[in-house]
Short mmCIF file of C-alpha atoms and ligand atoms in Angstrom, two decimals:
data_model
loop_
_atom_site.label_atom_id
_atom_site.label_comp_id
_atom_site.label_asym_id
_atom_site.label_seq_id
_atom_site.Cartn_x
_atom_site.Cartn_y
_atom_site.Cartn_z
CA UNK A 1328 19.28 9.24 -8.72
CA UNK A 1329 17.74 12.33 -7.54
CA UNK A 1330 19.98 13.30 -4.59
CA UNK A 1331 17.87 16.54 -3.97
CA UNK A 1332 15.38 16.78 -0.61
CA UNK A 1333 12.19 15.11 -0.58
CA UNK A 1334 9.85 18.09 1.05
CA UNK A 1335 7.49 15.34 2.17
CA UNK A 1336 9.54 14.05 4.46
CA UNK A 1337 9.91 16.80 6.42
CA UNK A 1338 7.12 18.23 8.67
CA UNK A 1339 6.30 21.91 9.54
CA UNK A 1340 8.61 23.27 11.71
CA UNK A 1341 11.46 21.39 9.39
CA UNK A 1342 10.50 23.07 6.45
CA UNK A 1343 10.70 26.17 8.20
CA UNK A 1344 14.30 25.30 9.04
CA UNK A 1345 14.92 24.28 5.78
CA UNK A 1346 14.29 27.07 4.07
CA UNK A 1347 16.09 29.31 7.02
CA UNK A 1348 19.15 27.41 5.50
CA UNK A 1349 18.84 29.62 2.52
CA UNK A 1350 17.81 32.81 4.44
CA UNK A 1351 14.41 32.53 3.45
CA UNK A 1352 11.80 33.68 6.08
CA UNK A 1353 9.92 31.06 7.96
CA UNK A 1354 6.68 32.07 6.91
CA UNK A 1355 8.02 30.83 3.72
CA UNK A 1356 8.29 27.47 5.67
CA UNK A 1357 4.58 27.59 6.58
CA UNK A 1358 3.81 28.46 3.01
CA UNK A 1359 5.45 25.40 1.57
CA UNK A 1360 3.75 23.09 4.24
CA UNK A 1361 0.36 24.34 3.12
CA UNK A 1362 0.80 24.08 -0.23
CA UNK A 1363 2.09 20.91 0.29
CA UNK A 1364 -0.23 19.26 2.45
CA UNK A 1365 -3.12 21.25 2.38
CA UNK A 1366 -2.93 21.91 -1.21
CA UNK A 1367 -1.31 18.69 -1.65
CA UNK A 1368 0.13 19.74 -4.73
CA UNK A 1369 3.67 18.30 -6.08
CA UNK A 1370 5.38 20.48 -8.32
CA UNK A 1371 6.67 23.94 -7.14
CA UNK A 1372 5.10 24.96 -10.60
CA UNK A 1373 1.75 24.84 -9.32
CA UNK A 1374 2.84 26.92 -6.55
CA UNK A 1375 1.95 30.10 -7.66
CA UNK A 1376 1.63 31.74 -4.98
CA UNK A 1377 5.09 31.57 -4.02
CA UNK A 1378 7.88 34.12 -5.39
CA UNK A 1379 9.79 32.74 -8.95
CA UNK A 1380 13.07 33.07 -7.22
CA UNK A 1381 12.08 31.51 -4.23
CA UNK A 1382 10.62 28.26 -6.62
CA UNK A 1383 13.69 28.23 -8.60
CA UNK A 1384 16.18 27.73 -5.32
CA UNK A 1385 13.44 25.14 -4.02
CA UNK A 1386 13.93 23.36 -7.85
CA UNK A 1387 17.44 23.39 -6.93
CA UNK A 1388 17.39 22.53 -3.43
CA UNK A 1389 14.99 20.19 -3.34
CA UNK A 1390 11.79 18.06 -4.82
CA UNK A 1391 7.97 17.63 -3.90
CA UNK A 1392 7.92 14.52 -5.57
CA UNK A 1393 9.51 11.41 -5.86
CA UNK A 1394 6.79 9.12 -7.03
CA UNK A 1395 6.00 8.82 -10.97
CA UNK A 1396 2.84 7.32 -11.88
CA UNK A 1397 3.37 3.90 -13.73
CA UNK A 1398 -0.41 2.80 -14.38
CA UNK A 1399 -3.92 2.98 -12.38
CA UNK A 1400 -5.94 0.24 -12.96
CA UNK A 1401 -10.16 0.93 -12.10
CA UNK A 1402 -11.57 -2.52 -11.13
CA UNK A 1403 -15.11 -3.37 -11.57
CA UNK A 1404 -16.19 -2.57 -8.19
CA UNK A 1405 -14.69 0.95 -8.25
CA UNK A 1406 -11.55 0.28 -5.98
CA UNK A 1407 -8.53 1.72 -7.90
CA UNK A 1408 -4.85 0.46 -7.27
CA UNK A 1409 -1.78 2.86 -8.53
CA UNK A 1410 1.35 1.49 -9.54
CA UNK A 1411 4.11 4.25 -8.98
CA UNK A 1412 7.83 3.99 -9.00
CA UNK A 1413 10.21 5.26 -6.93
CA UNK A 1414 13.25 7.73 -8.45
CA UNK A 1415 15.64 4.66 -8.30
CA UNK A 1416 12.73 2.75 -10.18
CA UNK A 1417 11.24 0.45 -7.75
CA UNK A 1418 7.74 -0.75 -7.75
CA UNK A 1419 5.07 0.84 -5.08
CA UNK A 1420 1.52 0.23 -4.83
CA UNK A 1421 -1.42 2.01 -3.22
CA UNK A 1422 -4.78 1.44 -3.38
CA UNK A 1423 -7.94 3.70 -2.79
CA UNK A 1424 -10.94 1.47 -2.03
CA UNK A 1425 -14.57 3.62 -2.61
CA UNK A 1426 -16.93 2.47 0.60
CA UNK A 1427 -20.83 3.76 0.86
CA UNK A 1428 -19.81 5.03 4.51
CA UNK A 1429 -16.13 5.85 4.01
CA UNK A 1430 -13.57 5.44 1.89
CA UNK A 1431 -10.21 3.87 2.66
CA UNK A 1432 -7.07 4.19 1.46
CA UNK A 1433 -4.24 1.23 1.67
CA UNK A 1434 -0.75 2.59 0.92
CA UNK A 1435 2.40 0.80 1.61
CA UNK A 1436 5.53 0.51 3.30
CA UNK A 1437 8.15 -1.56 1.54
CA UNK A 1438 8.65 -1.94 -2.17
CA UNK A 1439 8.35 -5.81 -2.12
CA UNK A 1440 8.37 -7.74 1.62
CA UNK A 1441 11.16 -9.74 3.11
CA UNK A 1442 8.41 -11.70 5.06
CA UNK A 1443 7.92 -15.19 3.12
CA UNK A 1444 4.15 -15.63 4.19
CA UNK A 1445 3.40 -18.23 1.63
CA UNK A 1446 -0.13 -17.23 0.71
CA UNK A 1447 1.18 -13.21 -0.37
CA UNK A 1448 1.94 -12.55 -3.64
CA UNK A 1449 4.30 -9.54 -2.68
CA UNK A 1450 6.19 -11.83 -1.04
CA UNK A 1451 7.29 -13.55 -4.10
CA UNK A 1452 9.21 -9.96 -4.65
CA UNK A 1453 11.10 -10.57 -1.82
CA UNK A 1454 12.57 -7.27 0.03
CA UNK A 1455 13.51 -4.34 -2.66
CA UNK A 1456 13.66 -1.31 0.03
CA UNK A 1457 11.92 0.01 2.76
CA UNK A 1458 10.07 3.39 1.80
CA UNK A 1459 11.04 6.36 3.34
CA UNK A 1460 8.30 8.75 4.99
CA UNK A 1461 7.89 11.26 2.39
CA UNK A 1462 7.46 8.28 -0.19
CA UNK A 1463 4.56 6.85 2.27
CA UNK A 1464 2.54 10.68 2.12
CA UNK A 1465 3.14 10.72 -1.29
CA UNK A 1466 1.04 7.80 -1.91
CA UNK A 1467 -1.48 8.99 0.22
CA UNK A 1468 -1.42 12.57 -1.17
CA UNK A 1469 -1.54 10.47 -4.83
CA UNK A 1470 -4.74 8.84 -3.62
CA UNK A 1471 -6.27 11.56 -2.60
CA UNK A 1472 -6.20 13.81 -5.56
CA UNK A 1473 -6.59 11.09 -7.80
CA UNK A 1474 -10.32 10.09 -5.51
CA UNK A 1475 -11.12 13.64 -4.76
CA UNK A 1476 -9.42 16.40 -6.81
CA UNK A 1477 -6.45 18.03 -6.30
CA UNK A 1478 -6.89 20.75 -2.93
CA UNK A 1479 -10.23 19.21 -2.70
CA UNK A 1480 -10.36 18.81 1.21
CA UNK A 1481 -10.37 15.28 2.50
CA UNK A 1482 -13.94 13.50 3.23
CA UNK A 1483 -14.25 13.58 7.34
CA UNK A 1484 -13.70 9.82 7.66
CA UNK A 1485 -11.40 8.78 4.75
CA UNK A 1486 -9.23 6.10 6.57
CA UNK A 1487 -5.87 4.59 6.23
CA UNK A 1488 -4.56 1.56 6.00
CA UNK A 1489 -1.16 0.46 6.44
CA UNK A 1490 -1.55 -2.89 5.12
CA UNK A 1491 -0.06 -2.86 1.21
CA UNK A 1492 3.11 -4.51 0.66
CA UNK A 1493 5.64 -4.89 2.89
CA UNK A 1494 6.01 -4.97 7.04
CA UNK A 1495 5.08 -1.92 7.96
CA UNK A 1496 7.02 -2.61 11.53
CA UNK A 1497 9.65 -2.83 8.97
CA UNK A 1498 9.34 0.62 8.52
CA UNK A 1499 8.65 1.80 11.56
CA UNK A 1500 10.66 4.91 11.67
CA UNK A 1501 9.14 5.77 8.22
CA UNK A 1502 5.72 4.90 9.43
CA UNK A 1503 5.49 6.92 12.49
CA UNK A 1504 7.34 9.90 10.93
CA UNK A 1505 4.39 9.83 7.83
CA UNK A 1506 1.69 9.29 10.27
CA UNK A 1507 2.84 12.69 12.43
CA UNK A 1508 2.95 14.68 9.07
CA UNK A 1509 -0.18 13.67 8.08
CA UNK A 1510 -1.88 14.01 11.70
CA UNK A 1511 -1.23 17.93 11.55
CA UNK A 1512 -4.57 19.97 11.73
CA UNK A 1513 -3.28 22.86 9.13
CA UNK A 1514 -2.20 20.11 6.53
CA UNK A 1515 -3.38 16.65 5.45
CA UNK A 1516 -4.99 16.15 8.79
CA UNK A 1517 -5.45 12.61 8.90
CA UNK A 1518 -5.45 11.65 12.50
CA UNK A 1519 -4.01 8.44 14.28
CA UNK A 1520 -7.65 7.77 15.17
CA UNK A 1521 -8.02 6.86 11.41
CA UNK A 1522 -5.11 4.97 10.65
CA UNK A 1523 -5.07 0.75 11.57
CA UNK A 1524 -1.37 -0.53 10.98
CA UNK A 1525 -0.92 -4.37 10.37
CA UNK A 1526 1.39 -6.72 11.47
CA UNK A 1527 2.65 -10.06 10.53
CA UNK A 1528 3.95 -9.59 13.87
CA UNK A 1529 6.96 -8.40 15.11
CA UNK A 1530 6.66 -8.38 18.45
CA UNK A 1531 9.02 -5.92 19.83
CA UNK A 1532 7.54 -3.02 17.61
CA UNK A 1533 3.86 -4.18 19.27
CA UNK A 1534 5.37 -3.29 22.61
CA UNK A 1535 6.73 -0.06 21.22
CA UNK A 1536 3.78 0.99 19.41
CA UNK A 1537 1.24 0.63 22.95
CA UNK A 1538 3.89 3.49 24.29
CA UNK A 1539 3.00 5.83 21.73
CA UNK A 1540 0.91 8.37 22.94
CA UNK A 1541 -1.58 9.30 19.80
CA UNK A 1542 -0.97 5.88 17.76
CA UNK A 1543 -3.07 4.20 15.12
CA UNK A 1544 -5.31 1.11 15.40
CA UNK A 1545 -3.76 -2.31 15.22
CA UNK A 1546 -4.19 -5.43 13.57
CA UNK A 1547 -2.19 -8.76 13.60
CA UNK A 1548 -2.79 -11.43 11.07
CA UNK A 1549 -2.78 -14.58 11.93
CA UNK A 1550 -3.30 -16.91 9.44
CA UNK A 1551 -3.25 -20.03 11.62
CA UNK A 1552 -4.30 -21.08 15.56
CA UNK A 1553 -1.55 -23.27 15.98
CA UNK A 1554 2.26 -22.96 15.81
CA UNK A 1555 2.98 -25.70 13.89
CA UNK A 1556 0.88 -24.39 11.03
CA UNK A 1557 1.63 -20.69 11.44
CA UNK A 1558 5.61 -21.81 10.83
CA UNK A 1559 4.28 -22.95 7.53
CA UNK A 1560 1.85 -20.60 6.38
CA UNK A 1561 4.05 -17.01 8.08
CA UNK A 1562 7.67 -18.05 8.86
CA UNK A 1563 8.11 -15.05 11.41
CA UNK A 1564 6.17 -17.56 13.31
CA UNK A 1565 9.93 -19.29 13.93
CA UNK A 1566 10.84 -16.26 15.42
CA UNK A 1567 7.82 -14.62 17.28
CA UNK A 1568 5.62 -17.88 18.00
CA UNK A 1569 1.87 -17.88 19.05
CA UNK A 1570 2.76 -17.15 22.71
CA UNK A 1571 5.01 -14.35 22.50
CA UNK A 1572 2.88 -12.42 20.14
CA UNK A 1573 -0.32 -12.72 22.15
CA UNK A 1574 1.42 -11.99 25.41
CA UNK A 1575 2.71 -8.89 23.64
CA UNK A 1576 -1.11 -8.10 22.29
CA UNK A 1577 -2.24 -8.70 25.98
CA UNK A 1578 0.30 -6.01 27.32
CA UNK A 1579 -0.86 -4.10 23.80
CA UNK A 1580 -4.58 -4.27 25.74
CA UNK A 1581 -3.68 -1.76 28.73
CA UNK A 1582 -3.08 0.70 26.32
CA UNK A 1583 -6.74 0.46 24.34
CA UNK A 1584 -9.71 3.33 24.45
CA UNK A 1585 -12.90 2.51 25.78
CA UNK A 1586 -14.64 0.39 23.30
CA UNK A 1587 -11.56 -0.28 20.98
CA UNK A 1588 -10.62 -3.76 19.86
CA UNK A 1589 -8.05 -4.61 17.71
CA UNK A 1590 -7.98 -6.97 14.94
CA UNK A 1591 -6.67 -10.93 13.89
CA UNK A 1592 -6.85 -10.95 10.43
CA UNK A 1593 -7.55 -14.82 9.56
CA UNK A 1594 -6.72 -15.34 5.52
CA UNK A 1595 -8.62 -18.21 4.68
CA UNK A 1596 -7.52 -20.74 2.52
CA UNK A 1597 -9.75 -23.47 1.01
CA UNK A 1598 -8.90 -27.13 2.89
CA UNK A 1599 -6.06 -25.60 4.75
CA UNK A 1600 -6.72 -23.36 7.76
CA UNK A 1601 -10.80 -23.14 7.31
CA UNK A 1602 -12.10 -26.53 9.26
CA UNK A 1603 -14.88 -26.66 12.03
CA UNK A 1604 -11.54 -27.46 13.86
CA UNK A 1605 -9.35 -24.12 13.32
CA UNK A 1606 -12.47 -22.33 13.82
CA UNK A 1607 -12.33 -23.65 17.76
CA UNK A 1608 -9.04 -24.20 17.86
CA UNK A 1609 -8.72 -20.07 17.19
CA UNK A 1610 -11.68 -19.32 19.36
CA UNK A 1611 -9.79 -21.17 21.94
CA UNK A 1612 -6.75 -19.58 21.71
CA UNK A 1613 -7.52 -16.13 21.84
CA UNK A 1614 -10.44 -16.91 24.88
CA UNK A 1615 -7.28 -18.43 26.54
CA UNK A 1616 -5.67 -15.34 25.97
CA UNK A 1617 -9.01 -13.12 27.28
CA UNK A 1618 -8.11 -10.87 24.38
CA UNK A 1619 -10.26 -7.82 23.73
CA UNK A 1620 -10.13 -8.38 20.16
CA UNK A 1621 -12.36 -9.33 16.96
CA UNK A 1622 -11.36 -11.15 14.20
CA UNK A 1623 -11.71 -10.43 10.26
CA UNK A 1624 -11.61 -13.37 8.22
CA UNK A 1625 -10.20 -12.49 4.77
CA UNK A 1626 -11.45 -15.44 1.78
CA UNK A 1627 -7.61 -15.68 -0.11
CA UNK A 1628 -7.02 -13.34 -2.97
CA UNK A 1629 -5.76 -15.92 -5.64
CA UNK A 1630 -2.96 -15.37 -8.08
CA UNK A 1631 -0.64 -17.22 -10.06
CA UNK A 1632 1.41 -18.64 -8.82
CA UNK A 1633 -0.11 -18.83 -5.31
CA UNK A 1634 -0.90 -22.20 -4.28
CA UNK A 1635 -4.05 -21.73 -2.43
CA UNK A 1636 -7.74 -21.18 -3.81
CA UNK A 1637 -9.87 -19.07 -1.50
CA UNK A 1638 -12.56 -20.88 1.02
CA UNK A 1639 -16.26 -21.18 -0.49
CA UNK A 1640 -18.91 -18.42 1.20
CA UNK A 1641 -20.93 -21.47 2.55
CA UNK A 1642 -17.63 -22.51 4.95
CA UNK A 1643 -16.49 -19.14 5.82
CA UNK A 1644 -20.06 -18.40 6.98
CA UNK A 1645 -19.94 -21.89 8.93
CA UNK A 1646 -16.16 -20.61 10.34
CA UNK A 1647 -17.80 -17.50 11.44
CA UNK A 1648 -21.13 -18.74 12.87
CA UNK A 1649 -18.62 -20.97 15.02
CA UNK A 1650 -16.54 -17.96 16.23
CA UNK A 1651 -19.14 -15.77 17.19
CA UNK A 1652 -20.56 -18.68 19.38
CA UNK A 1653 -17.52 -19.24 21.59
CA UNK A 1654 -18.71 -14.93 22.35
CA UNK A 1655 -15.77 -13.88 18.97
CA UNK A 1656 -16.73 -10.73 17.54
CA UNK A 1657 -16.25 -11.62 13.62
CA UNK A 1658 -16.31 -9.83 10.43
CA UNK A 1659 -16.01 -10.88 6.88
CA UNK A 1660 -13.74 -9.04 4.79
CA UNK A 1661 -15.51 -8.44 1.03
CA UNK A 1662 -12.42 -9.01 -1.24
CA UNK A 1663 -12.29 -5.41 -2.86
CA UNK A 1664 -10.02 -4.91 -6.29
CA UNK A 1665 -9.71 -9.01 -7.32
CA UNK A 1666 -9.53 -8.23 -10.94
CA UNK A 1667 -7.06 -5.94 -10.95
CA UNK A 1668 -4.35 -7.24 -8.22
CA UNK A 1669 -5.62 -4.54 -5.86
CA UNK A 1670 -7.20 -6.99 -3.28
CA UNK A 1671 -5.10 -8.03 -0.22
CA UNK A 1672 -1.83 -9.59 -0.33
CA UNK A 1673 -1.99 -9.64 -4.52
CA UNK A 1674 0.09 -6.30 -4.79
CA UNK A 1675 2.95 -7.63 -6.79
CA UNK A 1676 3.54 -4.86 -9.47
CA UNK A 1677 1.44 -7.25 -12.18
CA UNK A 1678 0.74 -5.41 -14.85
CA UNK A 1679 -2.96 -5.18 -17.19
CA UNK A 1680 -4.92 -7.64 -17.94
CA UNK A 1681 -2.92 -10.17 -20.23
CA UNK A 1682 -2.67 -13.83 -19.35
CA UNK A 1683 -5.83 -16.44 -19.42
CA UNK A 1684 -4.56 -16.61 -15.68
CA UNK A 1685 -5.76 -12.98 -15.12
CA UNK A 1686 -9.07 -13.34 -17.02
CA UNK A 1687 -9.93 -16.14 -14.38
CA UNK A 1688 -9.34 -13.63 -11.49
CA UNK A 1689 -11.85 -11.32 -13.16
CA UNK A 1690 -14.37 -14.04 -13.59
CA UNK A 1691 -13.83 -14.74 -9.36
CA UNK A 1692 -14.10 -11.06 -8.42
N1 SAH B 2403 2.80 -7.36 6.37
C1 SAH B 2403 1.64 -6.88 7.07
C2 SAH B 2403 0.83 -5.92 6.22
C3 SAH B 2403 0.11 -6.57 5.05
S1 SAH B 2403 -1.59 -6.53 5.36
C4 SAH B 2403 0.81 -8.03 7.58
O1 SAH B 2403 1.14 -9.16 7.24
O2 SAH B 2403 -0.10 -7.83 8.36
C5 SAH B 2403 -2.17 -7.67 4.19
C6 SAH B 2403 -3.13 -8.64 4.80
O3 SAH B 2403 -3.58 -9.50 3.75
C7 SAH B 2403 -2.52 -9.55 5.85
O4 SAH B 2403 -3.45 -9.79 6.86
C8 SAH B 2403 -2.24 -10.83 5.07
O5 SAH B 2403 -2.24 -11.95 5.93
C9 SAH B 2403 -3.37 -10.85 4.10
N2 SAH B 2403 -3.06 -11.56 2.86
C10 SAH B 2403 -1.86 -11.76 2.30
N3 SAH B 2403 -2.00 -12.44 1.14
C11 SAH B 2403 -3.32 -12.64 0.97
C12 SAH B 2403 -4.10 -13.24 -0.04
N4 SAH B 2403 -3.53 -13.74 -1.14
N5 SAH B 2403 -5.44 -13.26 0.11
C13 SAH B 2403 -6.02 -12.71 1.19
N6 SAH B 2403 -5.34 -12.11 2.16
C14 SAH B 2403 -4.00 -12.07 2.07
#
């Protein structure tokens, strides 16, 4: 294990300190944070710019990287998913998803999840750590050389997603300290304003989250309008049932910007959650609830050995159409990355195309 410091975990002003340990100048500190997240470069090799001597106590002192590329996998429709490991050699995932308008990028925050959702293929993992917040701008700062060139500046409108494996209220310490490094103006400068977190739903961290001054966007999947079925499909349902989360998303309201919403994400699984019936029954609920929200149905991502198949276009439209009528703002998510386990909830560290099972996801995509 590498027991040295992971620079991207600190921000500015702690690199600064950092290097003060080893009577370096701070304007050494503001040297590294450039080079590290506005150069986004991670080996003090490239560096060059920076003194030998001072790159050889920085090799001893510390690391810029943590994350070793295992494989990227291109799918057909141009979205790309990276499978990295961590130095003690755990699985994470991040995936860069090309848009005409914008392009996203979906990183994550747990290697594995401890949530059992039963539709998620990460879940089958099970919990293998939660990532720190150097590991989480790592992936991003992975993405973005890998889309854009290395130093290349960002694209104005290249969002984030929080919404790979794992609970990223999990990880909330991890998350917020990544988001504030990458918010910074004279670095990565990804702002809040650009980031949407989702939830399974932990409802205490919801609460949390509306007292943070510049936060992200959130979204809340859902799954299922009732509790009985939400117990089956999400089990955090047992703990945080339908009423506690959407009290906690109506307290979540006060804190919204003029003309923000946030987001149920509604997975949609073929002869399970997509009748006529759920479709009211969830307009119902969150009307009841006078929720300033709209909802993104997501068609299911299949994988072996998921038990679901995804609901046909023709009923999703139908589920929609139905929606939108009771005055619900809906959107349907185009599954992005099918064929190569990049889509949602089908990050599972699978590996290239082998099995007949895989050639029939690249037939669906
Ligand atoms: N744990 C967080 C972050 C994951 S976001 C959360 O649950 O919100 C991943 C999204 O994809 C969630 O909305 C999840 O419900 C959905 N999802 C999981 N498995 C899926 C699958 N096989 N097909 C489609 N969507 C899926």
């Amino acid at each position: 294990m590498n027991q040295a410091v992971h620079l991207m975990n600190l921000n500015e002003a702690e690199l600064s300190a950092f290097v003060a340990s080893f009577g370096e100048p701070a304007y050494r500190g503001r040297q590294l944070f450039g080079a590290l997240y506005r150069r986004r470069l991670r080996s003090f090799e490239e560096m060059t710019d920076l003194p030998k001597s001072f790159r050889a106590t920085l090799a001893e002192r510390a690391t810029a990287s943590t994350l070793t590329l295992e494989s990227r996998y291109i799918s057909e429709d141009g979205t790309r998913r990276y499978l990295m490991k961590t130095h003690d050699g755990l699985p994470v995932e991040t995936v860069f998803i090309p848009e005409e308008r914008r392009d996203t990028i979906c990183f994550s925050s747990q290697s594995g999840c401890p949530l059992q959702c039963d539709f998620c293929l990460t879940a089958k993992l099970g919990l293998l750590r939660t990532l720190t917040a150097g590991e989480i701008v790592e992936q991003v700062i992975f993405a973005l050389n890998d889309a854009y060139g290395a130093g290349v500046k960002t694209p104005r409108g290249t969002n984030l997603v929080a919404m790979g494996a794992g609970e990223p209220f999990l990880a909330f310490e991890s998350l917020m300290r990544a988001l504030r490094i990458m918010a910074d103006p004279a670095g990565l400068y990804i702002v809040p304003n650009r980031v949407t977190v989702s939830t399974a739903g932990v409802v205490p961290r919801i609460r949390e989250l509306a007292a943070v001054p510049d936060r992200p966007h959130l979204a809340i999947s859902l799954a299922a309008p009732t509790d009985e079925q939400r117990d089956v499909l999400m089990p955090i349902n047992k703990k945080w049932p339908l009423a506690e989360l959407l009290a906690a998303c109506k307290e979540f309201e006060l804190s919204l910007k003029p003309g923000e919403r946030f987001t149920f994400e509604y997975v949609m699984l073929d002869g399970v959650n997509d009748s006529d019936e759920h479709a009211r029954a969830l307009a119902n609920l969150l009307n009841r609830h006078q929720l300033r929200a709209k909802v993104n149905l997501i068609p299911h991502n299949p994988a072996d050995p998921l038990p679901y198949r995804p609901t046909p276009p023709a009923q999703v439209e139908r589920f929609k159409n139905l929606l939108e009528a009771k005055g619900i703002q809906t959107h349907v998510r185009r599954p992005r990355g099918r064929d190569i386990y990049a889509a949602c909830g089908q990050l599972a560290a699978r590996r290239p195309v082998t099995n007949p099972q895989e050639q029939i996801l690249h037939q669906l995509s």
